[in-house]
Every structure is written in C-alpha cells, then in structure tokens.
PDB file of C-alpha atoms in Angstrom:
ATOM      1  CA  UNK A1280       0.000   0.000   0.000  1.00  0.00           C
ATOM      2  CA  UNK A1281       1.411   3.302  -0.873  1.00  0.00           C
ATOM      3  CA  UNK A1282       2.134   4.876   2.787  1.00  0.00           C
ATOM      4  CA  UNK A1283       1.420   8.911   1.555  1.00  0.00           C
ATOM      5  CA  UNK A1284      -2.279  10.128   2.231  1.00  0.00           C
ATOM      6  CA  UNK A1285      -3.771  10.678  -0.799  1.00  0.00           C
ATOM      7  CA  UNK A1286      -6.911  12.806  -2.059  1.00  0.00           C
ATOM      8  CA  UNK A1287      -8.591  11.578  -5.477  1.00  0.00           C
ATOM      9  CA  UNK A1288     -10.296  14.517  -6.643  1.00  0.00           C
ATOM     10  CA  UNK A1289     -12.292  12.411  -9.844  1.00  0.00           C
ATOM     11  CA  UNK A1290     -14.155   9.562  -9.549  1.00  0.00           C
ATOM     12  CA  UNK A1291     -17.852   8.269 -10.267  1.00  0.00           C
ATOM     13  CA  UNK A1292     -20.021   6.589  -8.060  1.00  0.00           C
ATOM     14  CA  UNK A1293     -23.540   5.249  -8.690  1.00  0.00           C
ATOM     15  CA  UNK A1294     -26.313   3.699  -6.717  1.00  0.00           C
ATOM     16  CA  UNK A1295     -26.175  -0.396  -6.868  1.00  0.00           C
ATOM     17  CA  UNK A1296     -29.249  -0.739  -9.189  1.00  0.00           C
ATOM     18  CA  UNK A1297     -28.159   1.401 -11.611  1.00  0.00           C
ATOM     19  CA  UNK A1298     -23.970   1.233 -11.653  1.00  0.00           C
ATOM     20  CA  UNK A1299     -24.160  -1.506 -13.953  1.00  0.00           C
ATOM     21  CA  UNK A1300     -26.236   0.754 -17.021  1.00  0.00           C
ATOM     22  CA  UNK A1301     -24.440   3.302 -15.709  1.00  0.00           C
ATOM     23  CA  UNK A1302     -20.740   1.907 -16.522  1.00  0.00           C
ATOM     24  CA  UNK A1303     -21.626   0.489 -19.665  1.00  0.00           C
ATOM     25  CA  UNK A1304     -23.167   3.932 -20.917  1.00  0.00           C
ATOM     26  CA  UNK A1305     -19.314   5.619 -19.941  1.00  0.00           C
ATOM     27  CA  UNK A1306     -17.306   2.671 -21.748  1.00  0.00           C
ATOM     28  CA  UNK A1307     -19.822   3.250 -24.851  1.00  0.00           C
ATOM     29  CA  UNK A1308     -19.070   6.744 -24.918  1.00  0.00           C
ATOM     30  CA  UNK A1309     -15.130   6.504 -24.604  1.00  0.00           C
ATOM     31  CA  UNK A1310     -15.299   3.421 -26.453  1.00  0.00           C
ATOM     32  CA  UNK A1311     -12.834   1.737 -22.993  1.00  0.00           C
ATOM     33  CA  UNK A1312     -13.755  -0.955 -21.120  1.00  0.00           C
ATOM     34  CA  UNK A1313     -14.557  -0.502 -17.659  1.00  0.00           C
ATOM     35  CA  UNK A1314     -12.320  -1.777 -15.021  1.00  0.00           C
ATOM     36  CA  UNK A1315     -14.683  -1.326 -11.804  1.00  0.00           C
ATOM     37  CA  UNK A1316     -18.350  -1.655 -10.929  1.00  0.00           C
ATOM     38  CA  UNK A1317     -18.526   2.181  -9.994  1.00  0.00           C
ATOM     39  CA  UNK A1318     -20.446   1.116  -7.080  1.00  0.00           C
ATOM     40  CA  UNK A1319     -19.403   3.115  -3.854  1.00  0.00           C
ATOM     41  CA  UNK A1320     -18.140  -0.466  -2.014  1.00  0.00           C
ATOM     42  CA  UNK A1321     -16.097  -1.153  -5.566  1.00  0.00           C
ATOM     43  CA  UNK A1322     -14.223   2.615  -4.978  1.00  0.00           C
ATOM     44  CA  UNK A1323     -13.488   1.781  -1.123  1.00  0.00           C
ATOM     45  CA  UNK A1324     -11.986  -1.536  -2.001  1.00  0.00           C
ATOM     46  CA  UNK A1325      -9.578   0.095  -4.557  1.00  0.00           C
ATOM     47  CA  UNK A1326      -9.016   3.036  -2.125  1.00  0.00           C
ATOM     48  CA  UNK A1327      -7.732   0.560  -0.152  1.00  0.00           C
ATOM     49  CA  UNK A1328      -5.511  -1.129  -2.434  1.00  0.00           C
ATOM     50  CA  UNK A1329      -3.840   2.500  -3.260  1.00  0.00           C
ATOM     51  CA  UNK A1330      -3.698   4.363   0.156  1.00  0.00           C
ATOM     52  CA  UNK A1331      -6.360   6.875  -1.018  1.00  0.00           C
ATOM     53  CA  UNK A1332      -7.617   8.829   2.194  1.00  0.00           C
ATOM     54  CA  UNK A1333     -10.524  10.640   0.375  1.00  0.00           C
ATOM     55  CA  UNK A1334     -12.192  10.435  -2.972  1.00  0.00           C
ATOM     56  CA  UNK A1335     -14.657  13.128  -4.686  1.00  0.00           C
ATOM     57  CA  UNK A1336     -17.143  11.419  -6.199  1.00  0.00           C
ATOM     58  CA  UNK A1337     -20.087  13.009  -8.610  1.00  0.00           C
ATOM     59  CA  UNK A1338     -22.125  12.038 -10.962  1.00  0.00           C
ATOM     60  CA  UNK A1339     -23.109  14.094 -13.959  1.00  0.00           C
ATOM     61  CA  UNK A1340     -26.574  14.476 -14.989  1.00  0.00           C
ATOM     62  CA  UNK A1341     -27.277  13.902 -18.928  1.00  0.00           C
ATOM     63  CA  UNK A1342     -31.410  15.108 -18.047  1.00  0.00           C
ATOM     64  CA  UNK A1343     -32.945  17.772 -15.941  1.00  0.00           C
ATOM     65  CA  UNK A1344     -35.012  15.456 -13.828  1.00  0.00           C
ATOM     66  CA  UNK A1345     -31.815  12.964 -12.758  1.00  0.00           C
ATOM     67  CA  UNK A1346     -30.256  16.709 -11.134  1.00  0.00           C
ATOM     68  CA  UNK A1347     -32.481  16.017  -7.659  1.00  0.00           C
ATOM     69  CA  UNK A1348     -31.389  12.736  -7.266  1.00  0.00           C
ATOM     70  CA  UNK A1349     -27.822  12.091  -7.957  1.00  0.00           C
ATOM     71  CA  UNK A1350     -27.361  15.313  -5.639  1.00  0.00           C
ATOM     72  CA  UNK A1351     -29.555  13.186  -3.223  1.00  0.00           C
ATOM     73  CA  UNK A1352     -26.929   9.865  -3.519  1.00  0.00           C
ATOM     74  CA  UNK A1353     -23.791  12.471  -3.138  1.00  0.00           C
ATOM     75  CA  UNK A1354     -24.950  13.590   0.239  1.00  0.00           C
ATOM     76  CA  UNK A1355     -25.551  10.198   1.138  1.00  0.00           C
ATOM     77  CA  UNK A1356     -22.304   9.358   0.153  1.00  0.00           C
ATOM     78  CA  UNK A1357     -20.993  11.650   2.654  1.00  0.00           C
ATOM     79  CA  UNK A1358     -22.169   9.489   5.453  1.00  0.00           C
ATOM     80  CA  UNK A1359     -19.015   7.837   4.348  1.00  0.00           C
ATOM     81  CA  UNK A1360     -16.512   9.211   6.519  1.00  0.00           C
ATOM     82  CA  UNK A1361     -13.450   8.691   2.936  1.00  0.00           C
ATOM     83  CA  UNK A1362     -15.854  10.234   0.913  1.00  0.00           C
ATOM     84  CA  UNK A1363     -16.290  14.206  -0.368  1.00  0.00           C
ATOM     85  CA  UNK A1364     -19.946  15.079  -2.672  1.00  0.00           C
ATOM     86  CA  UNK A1365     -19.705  17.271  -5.600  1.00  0.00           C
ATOM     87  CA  UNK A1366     -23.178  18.290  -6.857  1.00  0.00           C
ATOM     88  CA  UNK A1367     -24.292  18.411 -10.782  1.00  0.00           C
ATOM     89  CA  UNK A1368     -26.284  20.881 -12.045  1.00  0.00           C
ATOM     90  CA  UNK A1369     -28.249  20.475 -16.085  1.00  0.00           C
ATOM     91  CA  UNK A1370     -28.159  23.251 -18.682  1.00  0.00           C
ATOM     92  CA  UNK A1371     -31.920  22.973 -18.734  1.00  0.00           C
ATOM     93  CA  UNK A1372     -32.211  24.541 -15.402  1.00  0.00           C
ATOM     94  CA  UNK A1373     -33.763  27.984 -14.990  1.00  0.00           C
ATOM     95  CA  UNK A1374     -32.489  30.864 -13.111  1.00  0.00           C
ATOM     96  CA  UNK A1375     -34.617  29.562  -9.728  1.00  0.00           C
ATOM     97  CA  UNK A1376     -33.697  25.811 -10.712  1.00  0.00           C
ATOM     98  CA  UNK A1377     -30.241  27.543 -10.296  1.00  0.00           C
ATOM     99  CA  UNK A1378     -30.727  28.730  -6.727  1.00  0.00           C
ATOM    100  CA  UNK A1379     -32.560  26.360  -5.580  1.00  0.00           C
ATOM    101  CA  UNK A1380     -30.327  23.782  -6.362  1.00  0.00           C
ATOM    102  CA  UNK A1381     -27.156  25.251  -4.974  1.00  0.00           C
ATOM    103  CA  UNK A1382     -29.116  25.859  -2.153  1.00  0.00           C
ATOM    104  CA  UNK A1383     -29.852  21.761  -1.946  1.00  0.00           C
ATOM    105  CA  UNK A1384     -25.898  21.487  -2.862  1.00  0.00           C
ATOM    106  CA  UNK A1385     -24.488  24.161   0.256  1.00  0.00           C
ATOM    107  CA  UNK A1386     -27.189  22.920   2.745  1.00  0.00           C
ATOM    108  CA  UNK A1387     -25.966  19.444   2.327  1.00  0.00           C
ATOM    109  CA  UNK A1388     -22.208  20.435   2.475  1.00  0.00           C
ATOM    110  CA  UNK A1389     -21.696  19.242  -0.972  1.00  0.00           C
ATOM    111  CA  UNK A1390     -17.861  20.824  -1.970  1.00  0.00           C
ATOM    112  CA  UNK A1391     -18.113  21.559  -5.354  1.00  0.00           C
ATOM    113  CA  UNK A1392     -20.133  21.263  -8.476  1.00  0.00           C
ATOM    114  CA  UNK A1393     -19.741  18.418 -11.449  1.00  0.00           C
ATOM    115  CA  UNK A1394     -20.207  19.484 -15.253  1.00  0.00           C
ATOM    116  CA  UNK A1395     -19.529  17.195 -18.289  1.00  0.00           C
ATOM    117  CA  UNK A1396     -20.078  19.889 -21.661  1.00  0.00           C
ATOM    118  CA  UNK A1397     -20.118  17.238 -23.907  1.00  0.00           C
ATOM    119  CA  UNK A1398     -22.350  14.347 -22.041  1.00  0.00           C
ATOM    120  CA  UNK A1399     -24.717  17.798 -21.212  1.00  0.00           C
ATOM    121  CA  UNK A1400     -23.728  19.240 -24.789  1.00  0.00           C
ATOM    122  CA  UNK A1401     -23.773  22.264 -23.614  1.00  0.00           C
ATOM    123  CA  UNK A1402     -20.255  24.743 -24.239  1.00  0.00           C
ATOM    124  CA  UNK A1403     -18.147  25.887 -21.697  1.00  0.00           C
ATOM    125  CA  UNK A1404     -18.607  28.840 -21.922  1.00  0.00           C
ATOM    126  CA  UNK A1405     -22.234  28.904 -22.486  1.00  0.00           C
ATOM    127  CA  UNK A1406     -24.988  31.209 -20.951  1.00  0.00           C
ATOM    128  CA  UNK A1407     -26.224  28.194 -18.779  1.00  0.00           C
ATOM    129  CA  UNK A1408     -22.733  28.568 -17.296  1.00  0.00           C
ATOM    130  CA  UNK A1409     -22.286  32.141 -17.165  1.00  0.00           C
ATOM    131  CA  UNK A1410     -25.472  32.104 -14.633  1.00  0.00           C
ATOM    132  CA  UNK A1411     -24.264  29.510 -12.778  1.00  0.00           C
ATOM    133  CA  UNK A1412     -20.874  31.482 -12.021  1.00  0.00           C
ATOM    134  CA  UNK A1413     -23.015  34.768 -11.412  1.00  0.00           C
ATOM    135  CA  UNK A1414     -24.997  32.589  -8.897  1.00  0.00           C
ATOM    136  CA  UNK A1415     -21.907  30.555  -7.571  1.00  0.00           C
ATOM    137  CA  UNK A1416     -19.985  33.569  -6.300  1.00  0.00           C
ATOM    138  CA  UNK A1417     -16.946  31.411  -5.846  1.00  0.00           C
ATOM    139  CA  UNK A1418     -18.335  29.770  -2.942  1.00  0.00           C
ATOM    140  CA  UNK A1419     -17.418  26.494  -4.871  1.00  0.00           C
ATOM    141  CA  UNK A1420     -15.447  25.080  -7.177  1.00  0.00           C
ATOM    142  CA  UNK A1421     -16.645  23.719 -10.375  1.00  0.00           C
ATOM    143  CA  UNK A1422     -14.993  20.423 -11.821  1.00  0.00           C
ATOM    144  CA  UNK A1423     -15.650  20.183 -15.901  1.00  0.00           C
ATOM    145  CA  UNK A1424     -14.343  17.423 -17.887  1.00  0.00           C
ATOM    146  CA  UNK A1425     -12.163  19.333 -20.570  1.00  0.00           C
ATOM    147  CA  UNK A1426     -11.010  18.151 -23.895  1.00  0.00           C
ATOM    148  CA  UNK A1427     -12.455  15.834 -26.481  1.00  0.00           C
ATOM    149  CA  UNK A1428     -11.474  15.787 -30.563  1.00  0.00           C
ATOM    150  CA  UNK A1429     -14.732  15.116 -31.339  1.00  0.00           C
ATOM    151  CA  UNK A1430     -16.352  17.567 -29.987  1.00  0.00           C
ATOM    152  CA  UNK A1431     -16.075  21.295 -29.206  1.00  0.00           C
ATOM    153  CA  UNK A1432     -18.320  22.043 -26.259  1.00  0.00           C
ATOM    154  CA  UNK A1433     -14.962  21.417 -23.309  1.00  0.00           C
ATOM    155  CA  UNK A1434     -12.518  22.420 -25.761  1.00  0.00           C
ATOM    156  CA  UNK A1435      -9.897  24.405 -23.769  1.00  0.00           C
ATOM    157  CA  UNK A1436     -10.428  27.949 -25.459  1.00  0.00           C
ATOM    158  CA  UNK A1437     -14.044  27.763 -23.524  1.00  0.00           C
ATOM    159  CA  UNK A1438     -12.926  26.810 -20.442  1.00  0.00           C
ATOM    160  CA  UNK A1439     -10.555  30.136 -20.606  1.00  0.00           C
ATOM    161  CA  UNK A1440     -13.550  31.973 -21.790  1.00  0.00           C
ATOM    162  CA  UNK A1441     -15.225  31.072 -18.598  1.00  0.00           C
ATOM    163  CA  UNK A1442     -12.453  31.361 -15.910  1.00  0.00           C
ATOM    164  CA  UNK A1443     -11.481  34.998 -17.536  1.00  0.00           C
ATOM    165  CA  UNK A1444     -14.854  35.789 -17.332  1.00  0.00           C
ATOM    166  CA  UNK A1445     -15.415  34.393 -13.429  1.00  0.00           C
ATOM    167  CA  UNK A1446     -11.949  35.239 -11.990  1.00  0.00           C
ATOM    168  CA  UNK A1447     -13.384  34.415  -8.251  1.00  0.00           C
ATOM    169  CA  UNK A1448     -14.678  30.684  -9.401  1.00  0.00           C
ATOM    170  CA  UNK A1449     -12.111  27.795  -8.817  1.00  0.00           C
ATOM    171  CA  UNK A1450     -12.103  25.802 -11.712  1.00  0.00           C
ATOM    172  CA  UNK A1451     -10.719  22.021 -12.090  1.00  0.00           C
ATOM    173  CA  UNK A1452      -9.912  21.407 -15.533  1.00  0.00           C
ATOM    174  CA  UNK A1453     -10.095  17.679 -15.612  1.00  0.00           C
ATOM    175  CA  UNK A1454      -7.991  15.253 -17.670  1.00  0.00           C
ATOM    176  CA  UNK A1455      -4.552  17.915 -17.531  1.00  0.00           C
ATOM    177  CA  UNK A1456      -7.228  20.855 -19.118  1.00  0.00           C
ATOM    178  CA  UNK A1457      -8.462  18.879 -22.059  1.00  0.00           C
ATOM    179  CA  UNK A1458      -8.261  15.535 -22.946  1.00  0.00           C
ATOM    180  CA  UNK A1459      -6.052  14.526 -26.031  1.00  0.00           C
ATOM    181  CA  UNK A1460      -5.679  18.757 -26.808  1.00  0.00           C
ATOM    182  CA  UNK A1461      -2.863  18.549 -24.365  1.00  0.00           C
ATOM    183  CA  UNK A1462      -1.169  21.567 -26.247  1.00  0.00           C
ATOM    184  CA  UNK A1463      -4.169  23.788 -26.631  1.00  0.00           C
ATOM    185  CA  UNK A1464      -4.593  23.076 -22.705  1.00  0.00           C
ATOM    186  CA  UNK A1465      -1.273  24.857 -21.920  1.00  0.00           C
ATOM    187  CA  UNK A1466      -1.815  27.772 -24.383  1.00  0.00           C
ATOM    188  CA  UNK A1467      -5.243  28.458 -23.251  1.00  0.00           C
ATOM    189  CA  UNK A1468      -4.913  27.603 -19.753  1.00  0.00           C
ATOM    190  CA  UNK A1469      -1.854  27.791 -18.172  1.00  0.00           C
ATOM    191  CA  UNK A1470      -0.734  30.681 -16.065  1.00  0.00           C
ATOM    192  CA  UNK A1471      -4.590  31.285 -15.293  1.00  0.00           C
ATOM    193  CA  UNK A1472      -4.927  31.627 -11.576  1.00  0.00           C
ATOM    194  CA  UNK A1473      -8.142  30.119 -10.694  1.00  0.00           C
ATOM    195  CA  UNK A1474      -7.796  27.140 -12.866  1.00  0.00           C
ATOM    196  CA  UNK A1475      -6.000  23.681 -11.553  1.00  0.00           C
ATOM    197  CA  UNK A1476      -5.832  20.479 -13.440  1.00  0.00           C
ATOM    198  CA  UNK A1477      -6.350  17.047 -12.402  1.00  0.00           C
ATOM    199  CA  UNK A1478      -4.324  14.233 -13.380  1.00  0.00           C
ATOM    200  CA  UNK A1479      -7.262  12.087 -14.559  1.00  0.00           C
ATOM    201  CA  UNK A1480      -7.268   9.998 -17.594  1.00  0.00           C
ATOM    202  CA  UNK A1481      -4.569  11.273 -18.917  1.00  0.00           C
ATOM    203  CA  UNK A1482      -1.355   9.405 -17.798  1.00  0.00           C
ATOM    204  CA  UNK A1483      -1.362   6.006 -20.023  1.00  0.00           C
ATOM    205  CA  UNK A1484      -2.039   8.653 -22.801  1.00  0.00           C
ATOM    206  CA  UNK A1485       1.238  10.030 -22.796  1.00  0.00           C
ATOM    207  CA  UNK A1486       5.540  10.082 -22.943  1.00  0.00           C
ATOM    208  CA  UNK A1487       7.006  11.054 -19.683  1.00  0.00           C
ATOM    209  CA  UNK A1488       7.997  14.082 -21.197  1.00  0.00           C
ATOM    210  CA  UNK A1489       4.722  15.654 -22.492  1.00  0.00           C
ATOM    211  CA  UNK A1490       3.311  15.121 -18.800  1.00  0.00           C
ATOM    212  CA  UNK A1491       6.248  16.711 -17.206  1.00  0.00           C
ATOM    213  CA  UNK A1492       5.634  19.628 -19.100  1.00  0.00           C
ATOM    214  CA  UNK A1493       2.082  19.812 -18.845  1.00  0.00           C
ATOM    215  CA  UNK A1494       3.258  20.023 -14.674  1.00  0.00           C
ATOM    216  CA  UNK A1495       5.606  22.474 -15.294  1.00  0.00           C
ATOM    217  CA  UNK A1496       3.645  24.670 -17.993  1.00  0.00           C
ATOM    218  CA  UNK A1497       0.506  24.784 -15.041  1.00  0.00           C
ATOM    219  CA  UNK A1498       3.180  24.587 -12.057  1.00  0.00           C
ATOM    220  CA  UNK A1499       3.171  22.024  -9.082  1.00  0.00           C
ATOM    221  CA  UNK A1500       0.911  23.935  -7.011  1.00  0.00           C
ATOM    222  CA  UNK A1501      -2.158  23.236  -9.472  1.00  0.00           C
ATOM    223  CA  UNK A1502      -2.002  20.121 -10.451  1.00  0.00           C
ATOM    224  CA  UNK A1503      -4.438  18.004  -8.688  1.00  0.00           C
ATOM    225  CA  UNK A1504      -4.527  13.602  -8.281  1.00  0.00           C
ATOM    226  CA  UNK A1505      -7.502  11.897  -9.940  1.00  0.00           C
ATOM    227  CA  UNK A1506      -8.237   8.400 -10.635  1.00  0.00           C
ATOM    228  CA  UNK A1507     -11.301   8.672 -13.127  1.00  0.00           C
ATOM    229  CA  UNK A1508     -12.623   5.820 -11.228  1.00  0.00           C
ATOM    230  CA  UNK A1509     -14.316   3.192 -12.471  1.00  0.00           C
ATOM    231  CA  UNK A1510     -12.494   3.936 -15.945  1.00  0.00           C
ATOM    232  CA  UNK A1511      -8.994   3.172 -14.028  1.00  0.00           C
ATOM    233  CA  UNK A1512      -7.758   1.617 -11.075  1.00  0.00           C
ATOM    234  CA  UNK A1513      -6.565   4.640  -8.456  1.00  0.00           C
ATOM    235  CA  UNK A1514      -3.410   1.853  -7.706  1.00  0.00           C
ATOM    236  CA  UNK A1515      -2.365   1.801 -11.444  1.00  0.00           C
ATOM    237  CA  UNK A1516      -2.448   5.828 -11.444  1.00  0.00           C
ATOM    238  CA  UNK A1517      -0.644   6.538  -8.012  1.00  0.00           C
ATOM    239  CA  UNK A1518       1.403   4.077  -9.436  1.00  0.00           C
ATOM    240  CA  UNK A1519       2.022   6.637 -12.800  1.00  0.00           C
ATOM    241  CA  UNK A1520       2.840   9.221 -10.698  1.00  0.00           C
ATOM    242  CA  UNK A1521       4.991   7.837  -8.707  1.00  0.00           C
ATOM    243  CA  UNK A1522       7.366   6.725 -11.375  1.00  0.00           C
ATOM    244  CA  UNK A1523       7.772  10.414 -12.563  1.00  0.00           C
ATOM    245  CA  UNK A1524      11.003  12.055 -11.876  1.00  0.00           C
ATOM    246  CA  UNK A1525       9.302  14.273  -8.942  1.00  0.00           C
ATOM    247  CA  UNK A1526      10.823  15.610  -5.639  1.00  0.00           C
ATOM    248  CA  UNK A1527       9.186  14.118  -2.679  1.00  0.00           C
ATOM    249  CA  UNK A1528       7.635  17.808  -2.116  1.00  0.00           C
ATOM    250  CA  UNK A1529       6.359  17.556  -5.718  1.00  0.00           C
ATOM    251  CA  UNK A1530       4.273  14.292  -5.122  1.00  0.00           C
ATOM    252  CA  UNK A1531       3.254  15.420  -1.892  1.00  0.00           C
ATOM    253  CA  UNK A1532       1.858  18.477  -3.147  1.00  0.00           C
ATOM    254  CA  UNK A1533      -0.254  16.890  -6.203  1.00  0.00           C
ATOM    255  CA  UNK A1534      -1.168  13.548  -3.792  1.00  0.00           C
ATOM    256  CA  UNK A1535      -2.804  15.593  -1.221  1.00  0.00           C
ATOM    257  CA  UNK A1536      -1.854  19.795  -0.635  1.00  0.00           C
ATOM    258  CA  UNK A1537      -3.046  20.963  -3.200  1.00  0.00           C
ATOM    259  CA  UNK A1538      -6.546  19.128  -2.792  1.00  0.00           C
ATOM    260  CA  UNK A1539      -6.610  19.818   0.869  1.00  0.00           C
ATOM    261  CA  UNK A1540      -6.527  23.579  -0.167  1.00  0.00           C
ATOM    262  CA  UNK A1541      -8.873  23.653  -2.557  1.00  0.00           C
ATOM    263  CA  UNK A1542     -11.786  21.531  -0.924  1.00  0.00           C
ATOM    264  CA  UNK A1543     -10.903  23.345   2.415  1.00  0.00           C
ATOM    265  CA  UNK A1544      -9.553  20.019   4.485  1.00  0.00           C
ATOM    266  CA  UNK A1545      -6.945  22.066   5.995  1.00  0.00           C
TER     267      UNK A1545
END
C-alpha cells in the first residue's frame, strides 16, 4: 500500500441498481472498457488497495429530472466518513432551478459542483454557465471534464472563456485541461490563476515528457490527483505518478496539498 495520504479529486459513483447501465453507458461513450463496478463499495476496495484517504465522487446528470437525485446519492455518500460530494447541475435549469439547487448542494455540504459539456452538450462557456458562475460567487469550485477531438463544447479555449470571465470561481480542468488537446490546454490555460488540473485519464495517454511539461507549464501547485474511477484503477495511477522524476515535495503536493486547499480540508 502506498504509505502517503492521498486525495482523489475524480471519480464516479452510482447507486447499486443502476452502476451496472451506468458503466456500460461511460465505456460506450469513450469506447474503454470498464475496469470497476462504480459502485461506492467497488471505490473503497480500490481506495484501499492504493492508500487513497478521500475520494470526490459526482455524478453528472445527462437530463434535468436525474439533477435532484444524484445530488440526493452524493450527500448520502458523505455518510461515508473517505468520501467528499460534488453536486451536478443540467443546462436545462432555470435561473430559480439555479438557486434552488445550490441551495440543496451548500445545505448538504456538498464541496463543489460536477459538469460534463459534452455528455450535457452544452459549451463551456455557455450562458447556462455564465449564470451559474453569477450565482456561484466562488463559494465552490466547479470540476468540468475538458477536452475531447470530437467535440467542441470542453474544448480548452471555452474553459478560458469562462475562468477569464469568473476570476473568483475555482475551476478544475479535468484530464490535464483537455483531454487529447494537451497543447491547446497549456496555451489556453496555463498561467490562469483560478484554474487547476487534475491528473485524470490522462497518464497512459502520454511520454514522460509531455506530462512533465504539462506540470511544469501549469506549475506544481495546481495540479491536482484523480483516478477517473471506475475507468482506471486509483493503484495503477498513483502508481504513474509515482514513477515520474518528482521531488518528494512535488508528489506530496499533487497527492494531497493541493486538494486539501482547494476543498478546504486544511
């Protein structure tokens, strides 16, 4: 067992009837096979097979009316003492779905908020968004999947749109700021200062090189652990970052400080 806390700042959970559908829908999508049941009992066991002290876990809704109750299951999940909720909100919503809904997520000490642009297909940078950041007030931080070739709704450009635009909202750029646009992630991106980027799905993507300059283009202090659980086992990806030619500090910082900071756990 790796002997470092850890904080996992992207994985999915679902409720037991449904994690089955649920999975399958995510490897159809990504066109990758599932390694994990995404059942909150299948993320424990591998938490404990990598020394993970907490995981965020979300779920993102793909329809207005699934909004109530996955932000229902993450606040259940809470009872959990290793896990942290992030709420979801839909671009459907309307100004009061809005605030009522991050009422629901702040009364039920959910830390952050979940958004997927291109399961939601809805940009980035979108008016949807623009009212949820009005609403927001930097009270939380959002996580958004970023980066897809086939699509344009998480490309990187939008996710600058919106942090420029809401300099007071945290944003996690998942999957190092956009998945397989690795080099439109650093030149739209980088050097932002409420943006951080999570290590998630990205790794077995990679050289060694191109990810130790996606770290050093965003710096140490934002770059954030993240398993992508049930897509990847949290053991194979500590294991990733481990091998990198990191100081000690370096690890330390993107296994648990700069996570700690962000969700307030110090």
């Amino acid at each position: 067992m790796h002997q470092q806390a850890i904080i996992d700042i992207h994985t999915h959970v679902f409720p037991e009837k449904i994690a089955q559908l649920a999975v399958a829908s995510i490897s159809d999508f990504y066109q990758i096979p599932m390694v994990s049941p995404g059942t909150v009992n299948g993320l424990l066991a591998a938490n404990e097979k990598a020394g993970i002290a907490f995981s965020v876990v979300f779920s993102t809704a793909t329809r207005l009316e699934q909004v109530e109750s996955i932000n229902r299951f993450m606040a259940e999940c809470q009872q959990v003492p290793a896990l942290i909720g992030f709420g979801t909100m839909h671009p459907d919503m309307s100004r009061t779905d809005i605030h009522d809904t991050l009422e629901t997520i702040l009364g039920n000490d959910l830390r952050g908020i979940k958004m997927h642009p291109d399961f939601q297909q809805c940009e980035a940078d979108s008016p949807f968004m623009h009212e949820l950041c009005q609403q927001l007030q930097g009270q939380l931080p959002i996580l958004m999947h970023a980066g897809d070739p086939r699509y344009d709704y998480s490309h990187p450009k939008r996710i600058r749109n919106l942090a420029l635009a809401f300099p007071d909202t945290q944003i996690i750029a998942a999957h190092f700021g956009g998945w397989s646009q690795w080099p439109e992630a650093i030149e739209s991106l980088a050097g932002l200062p409420n943006i951080f980027v999570d290590t998630s799905s990205s790794l077995p993507f990679m050289q060694t090189e191109e990810i130790l300059r996606l770290i050093d283009a965003f710096g140490i202090d934002r770059i954030l652990f993240g398993s992508d659980y049930p897509m990847w086992q949290p053991a194979d990806e500590v294991r990733l970052i481990e091998a990198l030619n990191l100081s000690a500090a370096e690890k330390h910082a993107i296994f648990w400080d700069n996570s700690a900071r962000l969700l307030g756990l110090v």
